């Protein structure tokens, strides 16, 4: 009878996500390179594909925020400390999506680089260790400012993050040049427009015309106005996720946007590219109850955002989508900027289902095209468990 393979691993929370972190050298040899063996291993670790949608026989938590694996290794790039590769494991279908980054787990990657021995915590200055991360999915630089104490990552603290129950130590992330300008160096707005008019089915919007801002900063994201699709922007998860027809319409809209952005060539490809692009809807600020019951005051935020990840409304906000939000808010004329009241915004605070989040971006107009040099946000990270994961022999 076949036994089980033991693989060193660390289970970490990063921001409002959780994932299983691996050092590249600890993976079985067949999984140290991209391919079916790596995908099958990560699926078995997480407990996918699971037609029950529960991931009981794995480390996943049956949500897009908890169905994740990460590989960290010494960096292959000059002037970087580590390479960070992220896999979004589909819960109920047979694939792993490598098309984008996870901004929340980027926080964990910075802390894990120190935990794993790739970065010496003693090189810290003033209690802060700067970790330069090469995000290998999208070939971008992320700088994590990780607090350290007594030669180790400082994980506890008083920083509060809506969507996370307990406070922890703050980690500041800088996403350098986060826009995906394409092979030919085009605009971070892939259509060249700040606002496009999409042709959509009548069931999505009467008249079949829908305004959208499509941007590739942080992660490809499609923004629409909540009111245009029959929402207020104050919706919580249950309102959206309990309605299969609503989810189907959002997926139809996401597919239309992906085609317009040039991310896929046919509608069928969208089913195997669930991680990107994201779809989000925005609205002007107003009071609403968050998922914890706490009232978010409209006067305390600039606008509202709700975003879907892997086909479901996210319980808070994805880190990479937050970069897209900050960047779009900084560019006058986008739907996000309009929801924030127009004008110039170097930093914004938006309302999401779990509360609020403050993010910043430095955007500027260069030769008629908008560019973003940096986006900044704060998150936290903590090791939840470390040791080994086990997977049955022959499962990868």
mmCIF file of C-alpha atoms in Angstrom, residues 41 49 54 69 86 88 137 187 270 284 294 297 327 350-351 380 382 387:
data_model
loop_
_atom_site.group_PDB
_atom_site.id
_atom_site.type_symbol
_atom_site.label_atom_id
_atom_site.label_comp_id
_atom_site.label_asym_id
_atom_site.label_seq_id
_atom_site.Cartn_x
_atom_site.Cartn_y
_atom_site.Cartn_z
ATOM 1 C CA UNK A 41 0.880 18.543 -5.757
ATOM 2 C CA UNK A 49 -10.569 19.660 -7.133
ATOM 3 C CA UNK A 54 -15.418 22.153 0.924
ATOM 4 C CA UNK A 69 0.052 28.040 -2.370
ATOM 5 C CA UNK A 86 1.918 32.292 -6.289
ATOM 6 C CA UNK A 88 -4.372 30.193 -6.981
ATOM 7 C CA UNK A 137 4.119 35.553 -11.791
ATOM 8 C CA UNK A 187 -0.815 52.215 -21.539
ATOM 9 C CA UNK A 270 -12.102 32.541 -19.195
ATOM 10 C CA UNK A 284 -20.060 57.031 -3.876
ATOM 11 C CA UNK A 294 -19.759 47.626 12.732
ATOM 12 C CA UNK A 297 -19.610 55.939 8.111
ATOM 13 C CA UNK A 327 -4.186 53.664 -9.175
ATOM 14 C CA UNK A 350 -12.510 52.931 0.531
ATOM 15 C CA UNK A 351 -15.233 50.844 2.088
ATOM 16 C CA UNK A 380 0.210 42.127 8.445
ATOM 17 C CA UNK A 382 1.640 35.676 10.932
ATOM 18 C CA UNK A 387 6.166 21.607 10.027
#
